CSV table of C-alpha atoms and ligand atoms in Angstrom, one decimal:
chain,number,residue,atom,x,y,z
A,1,MET,CA,-18.8,-91.3,11.3
A,2,ALA,CA,-15.3,-93.0,12.0
A,3,ARG,CA,-13.9,-92.6,8.9
A,4,SER,CA,-15.1,-88.8,8.5
A,5,TRP,CA,-13.1,-88.2,11.9
A,6,SER,CA,-10.4,-89.2,10.3
A,7,PHE,CA,-10.2,-87.3,8.2
A,8,SER,CA,-11.2,-84.3,9.4
A,9,LEU,CA,-8.2,-84.9,12.1
A,10,GLN,CA,-5.9,-85.3,8.8
A,11,ASN,CA,-7.0,-82.2,7.7
A,12,VAL,CA,-6.7,-80.3,11.1
A,13,LEU,CA,-3.3,-81.5,11.0
A,14,LEU,CA,-2.2,-81.0,7.5
A,15,ASN,CA,-3.4,-77.5,8.7
A,16,ARG,CA,-1.6,-76.7,11.0
A,17,ASN,CA,1.7,-77.5,9.1
A,18,LEU,CA,-0.4,-74.9,6.2
A,19,ARG,CA,-1.0,-72.7,9.4
A,20,PHE,CA,2.6,-72.4,10.1
A,21,VAL,CA,3.4,-71.7,6.3
A,22,VAL,CA,0.6,-69.2,6.0
A,23,SER,CA,1.9,-67.5,8.9
A,24,PHE,CA,5.6,-67.7,8.0
A,25,CYS,CA,4.5,-66.6,4.4
A,26,GLY,CA,2.6,-63.5,6.5
A,27,ILE,CA,5.1,-62.2,8.9
A,28,LEU,CA,8.0,-62.0,5.9
A,29,ALA,CA,5.1,-59.9,3.7
A,30,ALA,CA,4.6,-58.2,6.5
A,31,LEU,CA,8.0,-57.6,7.5
A,32,TRP,CA,9.6,-56.5,3.8
A,33,LEU,CA,6.0,-54.1,3.3
A,34,LEU,CA,7.3,-52.6,6.3
A,35,VAL,CA,10.7,-52.4,5.1
A,36,PHE,CA,9.3,-51.4,1.9
A,37,ILE,CA,6.8,-48.0,3.9
A,38,TYR,CA,9.7,-47.0,5.6
A,39,LYS,CA,12.0,-46.6,2.5
A,40,ARG,CA,8.8,-44.9,0.8
A,41,SER,CA,8.6,-42.4,4.1
A,42,ALA,CA,12.1,-42.1,3.5
A,43,LEU,CA,12.1,-41.4,0.0
A,44,ALA,CA,9.3,-39.2,0.9
A,45,ASP,CA,10.8,-37.7,3.4
A,46,SER,CA,14.0,-36.4,1.7
A,47,LYS,CA,12.0,-35.5,-0.9
A,48,ILE,CA,9.9,-33.0,1.3
A,49,GLN,CA,13.3,-31.6,2.9
A,50,SER,CA,14.7,-30.5,-0.2
A,51,ILE,CA,10.8,-29.2,-1.5
A,52,SER,CA,10.9,-27.4,1.6
A,53,SER,CA,14.5,-26.4,1.4
A,54,SER,CA,14.7,-24.8,-1.8
A,55,LEU,CA,11.5,-23.2,-1.4
A,56,GLN,CA,13.2,-21.5,2.1
A,57,GLN,CA,16.5,-21.1,-0.2
A,58,GLN,CA,14.0,-18.9,-2.7
A,59,GLN,CA,11.9,-17.3,0.5
A,60,ARG,CA,15.8,-16.0,1.7
A,61,TYR,CA,16.7,-15.3,-1.4
A,62,PHE,CA,13.9,-12.7,-2.0
A,63,LYS,CA,14.2,-11.9,1.8
A,64,SER,CA,17.8,-11.1,1.6
A,65,ARG,CA,17.7,-9.5,-2.0
A,66,PRO,CA,16.2,-5.9,-1.6
A,67,ALA,CA,12.7,-5.2,-2.7
A,68,ALA,CA,13.9,-3.3,-5.9
A,69,SER,CA,17.0,-3.2,-7.1
A,70,GLN,CA,18.8,-0.4,-5.0
A,71,ASP,CA,19.7,-0.1,-1.8
A,72,PRO,CA,16.5,2.8,-0.9
A,73,PRO,CA,17.3,6.4,-1.1
A,74,HIS,CA,19.3,8.5,0.8
A,75,GLU,CA,16.7,10.9,0.5
A,76,LEU,CA,12.7,11.7,0.9
A,77,PHE,CA,11.1,14.1,-1.8
A,78,LEU,CA,7.9,15.0,-1.5
A,79,HIS,CA,5.2,15.6,-3.9
A,80,TYR,CA,2.6,17.6,-5.4
A,81,VAL,CA,1.3,18.1,-8.9
A,82,ARG,CA,-0.8,20.9,-10.1
A,83,PHE,CA,-1.8,21.7,-13.8
A,84,LYS,CA,-3.6,24.9,-14.6
A,85,PRO,CA,-7.7,24.1,-15.6
A,86,ASP,CA,-7.7,25.1,-19.7
A,87,ASP,CA,-10.3,27.8,-18.4
A,88,ALA,CA,-8.1,29.2,-15.9
A,89,ASP,CA,-5.1,32.6,-16.2
A,90,GLY,CA,-3.4,31.4,-13.1
A,91,VAL,CA,-3.1,29.6,-10.3
A,92,THR,CA,-3.1,30.7,-7.0
A,93,LEU,CA,-2.0,28.3,-3.7
A,94,ARG,CA,-5.2,28.3,-1.4
A,95,PHE,CA,-5.3,28.2,2.7
A,96,LEU,CA,-5.5,24.8,2.6
A,97,ASP,CA,-2.9,23.4,0.3
A,98,TYR,CA,-0.9,25.7,2.5
A,99,LEU,CA,-1.6,23.9,4.6
A,100,SER,CA,-0.9,20.5,3.8
A,101,VAL,CA,2.8,22.3,3.2
A,102,MET,CA,3.0,22.9,5.7
A,103,SER,CA,1.9,19.6,7.6
A,104,ALA,CA,5.1,18.0,5.9
A,105,VAL,CA,7.7,20.4,6.7
A,106,GLN,CA,6.5,19.9,10.6
A,107,ARG,CA,5.9,16.1,10.6
A,108,LEU,CA,7.4,14.4,7.0
A,109,LYS,CA,10.7,16.5,7.1
A,110,PRO,CA,11.2,15.3,3.5
A,111,ASP,CA,15.0,16.9,2.2
A,112,GLN,CA,12.7,18.6,-0.6
A,113,ILE,CA,9.2,19.2,-1.5
A,114,TYR,CA,8.4,19.9,-5.2
A,115,LEU,CA,5.5,21.4,-6.7
A,116,HIS,CA,5.3,20.3,-10.4
A,117,ALA,CA,3.2,22.2,-11.9
A,118,ASP,CA,2.9,24.0,-15.8
A,119,MET,CA,2.1,27.6,-14.2
A,120,GLU,CA,4.5,28.3,-10.9
A,121,PRO,CA,1.4,29.9,-8.3
A,122,THR,CA,0.8,33.4,-7.1
A,123,GLY,CA,-0.8,34.7,-3.9
A,124,LYS,CA,0.7,35.1,-0.6
A,125,TYR,CA,0.7,31.6,0.4
A,126,TRP,CA,2.8,30.2,-2.2
A,127,ASP,CA,5.1,33.9,-1.6
A,128,GLU,CA,5.7,32.7,1.9
A,129,LEU,CA,6.4,28.9,1.1
A,130,SER,CA,8.4,29.2,-1.5
A,131,SER,CA,10.6,32.6,-0.2
A,132,ARG,CA,11.3,30.3,3.1
A,133,GLY,CA,13.1,27.2,0.9
A,134,TRP,CA,10.3,24.9,1.2
A,135,ILE,CA,8.7,24.3,-2.0
A,136,LYS,CA,10.4,24.7,-5.0
A,137,TYR,CA,8.7,24.7,-8.5
A,138,VAL,CA,9.5,22.9,-11.1
A,139,HIS,CA,8.0,23.3,-14.2
A,140,ARG,CA,6.2,19.9,-15.7
A,141,ALA,CA,4.0,20.0,-19.3
A,142,LYS,CA,0.6,18.9,-18.9
A,143,ASN,CA,1.3,16.7,-21.9
A,144,PHE,CA,2.5,13.2,-21.8
A,145,SER,CA,3.0,10.5,-24.8
A,146,LEU,CA,1.6,7.8,-24.3
A,147,THR,CA,3.8,4.7,-26.1
A,148,GLY,CA,1.1,1.5,-25.3
A,149,ARG,CA,-2.5,1.2,-27.2
A,150,ILE,CA,-3.4,4.2,-25.5
A,151,LYS,CA,-2.6,7.2,-27.1
A,152,GLN,CA,-4.4,9.8,-25.1
A,153,LEU,CA,-6.3,9.8,-21.6
A,154,ALA,CA,-10.4,10.6,-21.9
A,155,HIS,CA,-10.4,12.5,-18.0
A,156,ILE,CA,-8.1,15.2,-16.5
A,157,TYR,CA,-7.8,13.1,-13.0
A,158,HIS,CA,-6.0,10.8,-15.7
A,159,VAL,CA,-3.6,12.6,-16.3
A,160,SER,CA,-2.5,14.1,-13.0
A,161,ASP,CA,-2.5,10.7,-11.4
A,162,LYS,CA,-0.2,9.0,-14.3
A,163,THR,CA,1.7,12.3,-14.0
A,164,LYS,CA,2.0,11.3,-10.5
A,165,LEU,CA,3.6,7.7,-11.2
A,166,ASP,CA,5.9,9.8,-14.1
A,167,ILE,CA,7.3,11.2,-10.8
A,168,LEU,CA,7.2,8.8,-8.7
A,169,VAL,CA,9.6,7.1,-11.5
A,170,GLU,CA,11.9,9.9,-12.0
A,171,TYR,CA,12.6,11.2,-8.6
A,172,GLY,CA,11.3,8.6,-6.4
A,173,GLY,CA,9.7,9.9,-3.3
A,174,ILE,CA,6.1,10.3,-1.9
A,175,ALA,CA,3.5,11.7,-4.4
A,176,ILE,CA,0.3,13.6,-2.2
A,177,ASP,CA,-2.8,15.3,-3.4
A,178,TRP,CA,-3.5,19.0,-2.2
A,179,ASP,CA,-5.8,17.5,0.5
A,180,VAL,CA,-4.0,14.9,2.2
A,181,TYR,CA,-2.2,16.4,5.4
A,182,PHE,CA,0.6,15.2,7.7
A,183,VAL,CA,0.1,13.4,11.5
A,184,ARG,CA,2.2,11.2,12.4
A,185,GLY,CA,4.9,11.6,8.9
A,186,GLU,CA,8.0,10.9,10.5
A,187,ARG,CA,6.9,7.0,10.2
A,188,ILE,CA,6.7,7.3,6.2
A,189,ARG,CA,10.6,7.8,5.9
A,190,ARG,CA,10.9,4.4,8.5
A,191,TYR,CA,8.1,2.4,6.9
A,192,LEU,CA,10.1,3.5,3.1
A,193,TRP,CA,13.2,2.6,4.3
A,194,ASN,CA,12.7,-0.7,3.8
A,195,HIS,CA,10.0,-1.6,1.6
A,196,SER,CA,9.8,0.0,-2.4
A,197,ALA,CA,6.4,1.2,-2.0
A,198,LEU,CA,3.8,2.6,0.2
A,199,THR,CA,-0.2,1.9,-0.7
A,200,CYS,CA,-2.8,3.7,0.5
A,201,TYR,CA,-5.7,1.4,2.0
A,202,GLY,CA,-9.1,2.9,0.7
A,203,ASP,CA,-11.9,-0.3,0.5
A,204,GLN,CA,-12.1,-4.2,-0.1
A,205,ASP,CA,-12.6,-3.2,-3.7
A,206,GLY,CA,-9.9,-0.7,-4.9
A,207,TYR,CA,-6.6,1.2,-2.9
A,208,ASN,CA,-6.3,5.5,-3.2
A,209,LEU,CA,-3.9,7.6,-5.0
A,210,GLY,CA,-4.5,10.3,-2.6
A,211,LEU,CA,-0.8,9.4,-1.3
A,212,ALA,CA,1.8,7.1,-2.6
A,213,GLY,CA,5.4,6.5,-2.2
A,214,ALA,CA,8.3,4.3,-4.0
A,215,TRP,CA,11.9,4.3,-5.0
A,216,LYS,CA,12.4,5.0,-8.0
A,217,THR,CA,13.3,1.2,-8.9
A,218,SER,CA,10.0,-0.3,-7.4
A,219,ARG,CA,8.8,-3.0,-9.5
A,220,LEU,CA,5.1,-2.3,-8.3
A,221,LEU,CA,5.7,1.0,-9.3
A,222,HIS,CA,6.7,0.8,-13.0
A,223,ALA,CA,4.2,-2.0,-13.1
A,224,TRP,CA,1.0,0.4,-11.8
A,225,ARG,CA,2.7,3.2,-14.0
A,226,ARG,CA,2.4,1.2,-16.9
A,227,SER,CA,-1.4,0.0,-16.5
A,228,PHE,CA,-2.0,3.1,-17.8
A,229,GLN,CA,-1.3,2.5,-21.7
A,230,VAL,CA,-2.2,-1.8,-21.7
A,231,ILE,CA,-5.4,-2.0,-19.0
A,232,TYR,CA,-6.3,1.1,-19.3
A,233,SER,CA,-10.1,2.1,-18.7
A,234,LYS,CA,-12.3,5.1,-18.3
A,235,ASP,CA,-13.7,4.4,-15.3
A,236,TRP,CA,-11.8,6.8,-13.4
A,237,ASN,CA,-11.2,4.8,-10.6
A,238,PHE,CA,-9.2,1.6,-12.1
A,239,ASN,CA,-6.1,2.9,-12.7
A,240,CYS,CA,-5.0,4.7,-9.7
A,241,GLY,CA,-7.3,2.7,-7.3
A,242,ASP,CA,-8.1,-0.8,-8.7
A,243,VAL,CA,-4.9,-1.3,-10.0
A,244,GLN,CA,-3.3,0.2,-7.2
A,245,LYS,CA,-4.2,-3.2,-5.2
A,246,TYR,CA,-3.8,-5.7,-7.8
A,247,VAL,CA,0.3,-4.6,-8.0
A,248,SER,CA,0.5,-4.4,-4.0
A,249,GLU,CA,-1.2,-8.7,-4.5
A,250,VAL,CA,0.7,-8.6,-6.8
A,251,PHE,CA,4.3,-7.5,-5.3
A,252,ALA,CA,3.0,-8.3,-1.7
A,253,GLU,CA,7.0,-8.7,-0.2
A,254,GLU,CA,8.0,-4.7,-1.5
A,255,VAL,CA,5.1,-3.2,0.1
A,256,TYR,CA,3.9,-1.4,2.9
A,257,VAL,CA,-0.2,-1.0,2.6
A,258,VAL,CA,-0.8,2.2,4.8
A,259,ASP,CA,-4.1,1.8,6.8
A,260,ARG,CA,-5.7,4.9,8.7
A,261,VAL,CA,-4.8,7.5,6.2
A,262,CYS,CA,-7.4,7.0,2.7
A,263,ASN,CA,-10.5,5.5,4.6
A,264,ASN,CA,-10.1,8.1,7.9
A,265,PRO,CA,-12.3,9.5,7.4
A,266,HIS,CA,-14.2,6.9,4.8
A,267,PRO,CA,-15.2,9.4,1.6
A,268,ASP,CA,-18.6,7.2,1.1
A,269,TYR,CA,-19.5,7.2,4.9
A,270,GLN,CA,-17.5,9.0,7.9
A,271,LEU,CA,-17.6,12.5,6.5
A,272,ALA,CA,-20.2,14.2,8.6
A,273,ASP,CA,-18.3,12.2,11.7
A,274,PHE,CA,-14.6,14.0,11.2
A,275,PHE,CA,-16.5,17.6,9.3
A,276,GLN,CA,-18.9,17.7,12.1
A,277,GLN,CA,-18.4,15.9,15.2
A,278,THR,CA,-15.2,15.9,17.7
A,279,GLY,CA,-13.4,12.4,18.4
A,280,LYS,CA,-14.9,10.3,16.6
A,281,ILE,CA,-12.2,10.0,14.0
A,282,HIS,CA,-8.7,8.8,15.8
A,283,TRP,CA,-7.1,11.0,13.4
A,284,THR,CA,-4.2,11.9,16.1
A,285,ASP,CA,-2.6,8.5,15.5
A,286,SER,CA,-2.3,8.3,11.5
A,287,VAL,CA,0.7,9.2,9.8
A,288,ALA,CA,-1.8,11.2,7.6
A,289,ILE,CA,-5.4,12.1,7.2
A,290,HIS,CA,-7.0,12.6,3.3
A,291,THR,CA,-9.6,14.8,4.4
A,292,TYR,CA,-11.4,14.3,0.6
A,293,HIS,CA,-13.1,18.1,2.1
A,294,ARG,CA,-14.2,19.3,-2.1
A,295,LEU,CA,-16.5,16.6,-1.0
A,296,TRP,CA,-17.9,18.2,1.7
A,297,LYS,CA,-20.1,20.9,0.4
A,298,ASN,CA,-21.0,23.1,3.9
A,299,TYR,CA,-18.1,25.2,4.4
A,300,PHE,CA,-14.7,25.9,2.3
A,301,VAL,CA,-12.0,27.0,4.8
A,302,SER,CA,-10.1,29.7,3.1
A,303,SER,CA,-8.2,31.7,5.7
A,304,PRO,CA,-7.3,31.9,9.2
A,305,GLU,CA,-10.1,33.3,9.8
A,306,ASP,CA,-12.5,31.0,8.5
A,307,LEU,CA,-10.9,28.3,10.2
A,308,LYS,CA,-11.2,30.0,13.8
A,309,LYS,CA,-14.6,30.9,13.3
A,310,ALA,CA,-15.3,27.0,12.0
A,311,PRO,CA,-17.5,25.1,14.0
A,312,PRO,CA,-15.8,22.6,16.5
A,313,SER,CA,-14.5,19.3,14.4
A,314,ASP,CA,-12.3,16.8,14.0
A,315,TYR,CA,-11.5,18.1,10.8
A,316,LYS,CA,-10.6,21.7,12.4
A,317,GLU,CA,-8.6,19.8,15.0
A,318,LEU,CA,-6.0,18.9,12.3
A,319,LEU,CA,-5.9,21.4,10.7
A,320,LEU,CA,-5.2,24.2,13.6
A,321,THR,CA,-3.0,21.5,15.0
A,322,ILE,CA,-0.9,22.1,11.7
A,323,TYR,CA,-1.7,26.2,11.9
A,324,GLU,CA,-0.4,26.8,15.2
A,325,ASN,CA,2.3,24.3,15.1
A,326,ARG,CA,0.6,22.3,18.0
A,327,THR,CA,2.3,19.5,19.6
A,328,LEU,CA,0.3,15.9,18.9
A,329,PRO,CA,-0.9,14.0,22.2
A,330,ALA,CA,1.5,10.9,23.0
A,331,GLU,CA,2.0,8.3,20.4
A,332,ASP,CA,-0.7,5.1,20.7
A,333,VAL,CA,2.4,2.4,20.2
A,334,THR,CA,-0.3,-0.3,20.1
A,335,PHE,CA,-1.5,1.4,17.0
A,336,ASN,CA,-1.5,-0.7,13.5
A,337,ASP,CA,-1.7,0.8,10.5
A,338,ARG,CA,-0.5,-1.4,8.3
A,339,VAL,CA,-2.8,-3.4,6.3
A,340,ASP,CA,-2.2,-7.2,4.5
A,341,PRO,CA,-2.4,-7.2,1.2
A,342,LEU,CA,-3.0,-10.8,1.0
A,343,ALA,CA,-5.9,-11.0,3.5
A,344,GLY,CA,-8.5,-12.6,3.1
A,345,ILE,CA,-7.2,-14.7,-0.3
A,346,ASP,CA,-7.6,-18.7,0.9
A,347,PHE,CA,-4.6,-20.1,-0.8
B,1,NAG,C1,7.2,23.6,14.9
B,1,NAG,O1,7.5,22.8,16.3
B,1,NAG,C2,8.6,22.2,16.6
B,1,NAG,C3,8.3,22.3,18.4
B,1,NAG,O2,7.7,21.4,18.6
B,1,NAG,C4,9.3,22.9,16.0
B,1,NAG,O3,10.7,22.2,16.5
B,1,NAG,C5,9.4,23.3,15.1
B,1,NAG,O4,10.3,24.2,14.2
B,1,NAG,C6,8.3,23.9,13.9
B,1,NAG,N1,7.8,24.3,12.6
B,1,NAG,C7,8.1,24.7,12.0
B,1,NAG,C8,7.2,24.6,10.6
B,1,NAG,O5,7.3,25.8,12.8
B,2,NAG,C1,4.8,19.2,-24.6
B,2,NAG,O1,4.5,20.8,-24.8
B,2,NAG,C2,5.7,20.5,-24.8
B,2,NAG,C3,5.7,22.5,-24.7
B,2,NAG,O2,4.9,23.0,-24.2
B,2,NAG,C4,6.1,21.0,-26.4
B,2,NAG,O3,7.7,21.1,-26.5
B,2,NAG,C5,6.0,19.1,-26.1
B,2,NAG,O4,6.8,18.6,-27.6
B,2,NAG,C6,5.1,18.6,-25.6
B,2,NAG,N1,5.6,17.2,-25.5
B,2,NAG,C7,4.9,16.2,-26.2
B,2,NAG,C8,4.7,14.3,-25.2
B,2,NAG,O5,3.8,16.0,-26.9
B,3,NAG,C1,11.0,-3.7,7.1
B,3,NAG,O1,11.8,-3.5,8.9
B,3,NAG,C2,10.2,-4.0,9.9
B,3,NAG,C3,11.0,-3.5,11.9
B,3,NAG,O2,11.9,-3.1,11.6
B,3,NAG,C4,10.1,-5.5,9.9
B,3,NAG,O3,9.4,-5.3,11.2
B,3,NAG,C5,10.1,-5.8,9.0
B,3,NAG,O4,9.4,-7.1,8.4
B,3,NAG,C6,10.4,-5.8,7.2
B,3,NAG,N1,10.3,-5.9,6.9
B,3,NAG,C7,10.4,-5.8,5.1
B,3,NAG,C8,10.4,-6.0,4.0
B,3,NAG,O5,12.2,-6.2,5.5
């Protein structure tokens, strides 16, 4: 018993030395670990800093660099395209077409409006617009050669879609459909001042070629046009709508995706509101309205008399505003018409 007591006392004494040594080593190890961690994190910090500063430099580079390789164009051109149907003798400019051009004259005020067509139109509306110098006819054949795998476009719509993009590459400016009417069109000039492309939001699947704008040098425009030769699809909406959305994502830095134009009214579910009701569609603050009137078969406005007789609707208000060159209500400054093409993508 005594032995074991003295033995254990010795143990305790020994342990005390041991404890001292162990604690000493422990403290040394802890100090070393602290220094090690500190050094590692300082290294990591400096790595992170150098990565983030190089990212910032890159971002600065891309931001300071114009979105396309040139300065914004000094002049703004507006382009219409019209090809004569094969079975027609000529082309007449109709009242609704005339109103679209007038909406541009009043509310976009481009430096020049061009009609690219394979035949000069006729009719009193054409005579009035062209004699006043508001629109200029430029001859353009319906044919073009495709140099990619695709040698022929399947659908007549694709011919004018591709022609619109060809024209933007040649001239720059804005290309629109005849059923697009400018409202707060003046803002477009501002958007194209520091964005080399403007695309028109449709829905979450695809955009719309009712209105498109670009500098001649826009990378988005060139990539989009090229799609007709390399990833062309017979689905009529693919190259004009789906590819437009796709290139807007790829060139998100240079594009202004405009909202409340090609989806206001929306062709799938708001046409009745627009053509039969008043106050349902907030159209007075959009830069333009794509009416899709060919989809609304209930009536067709072919003259000022037709327009005045038409039942009340937002559509009628829009057309009368142009026909009578009415003053718009005060602008809603909170109106947002920009869509982030990358919204909803989880990076
Ligand atoms: C439309 O009205 C404005 C004044 O509100 C006028 O300055 C402009 O010249 C008119 N435009 C046309 C095409 O008549
Ligand atoms: C297009 O047609 C015109 C005649 O209208 C012809 O001179 C031209 O060579 C054709 N171009 C192509 C690419 O086929
Ligand atoms: C363009 O200008 C507007 C305001 O003037 C600004 O908010 C926007 O960030 C600019 N965009 C680019 C791509 O520089």
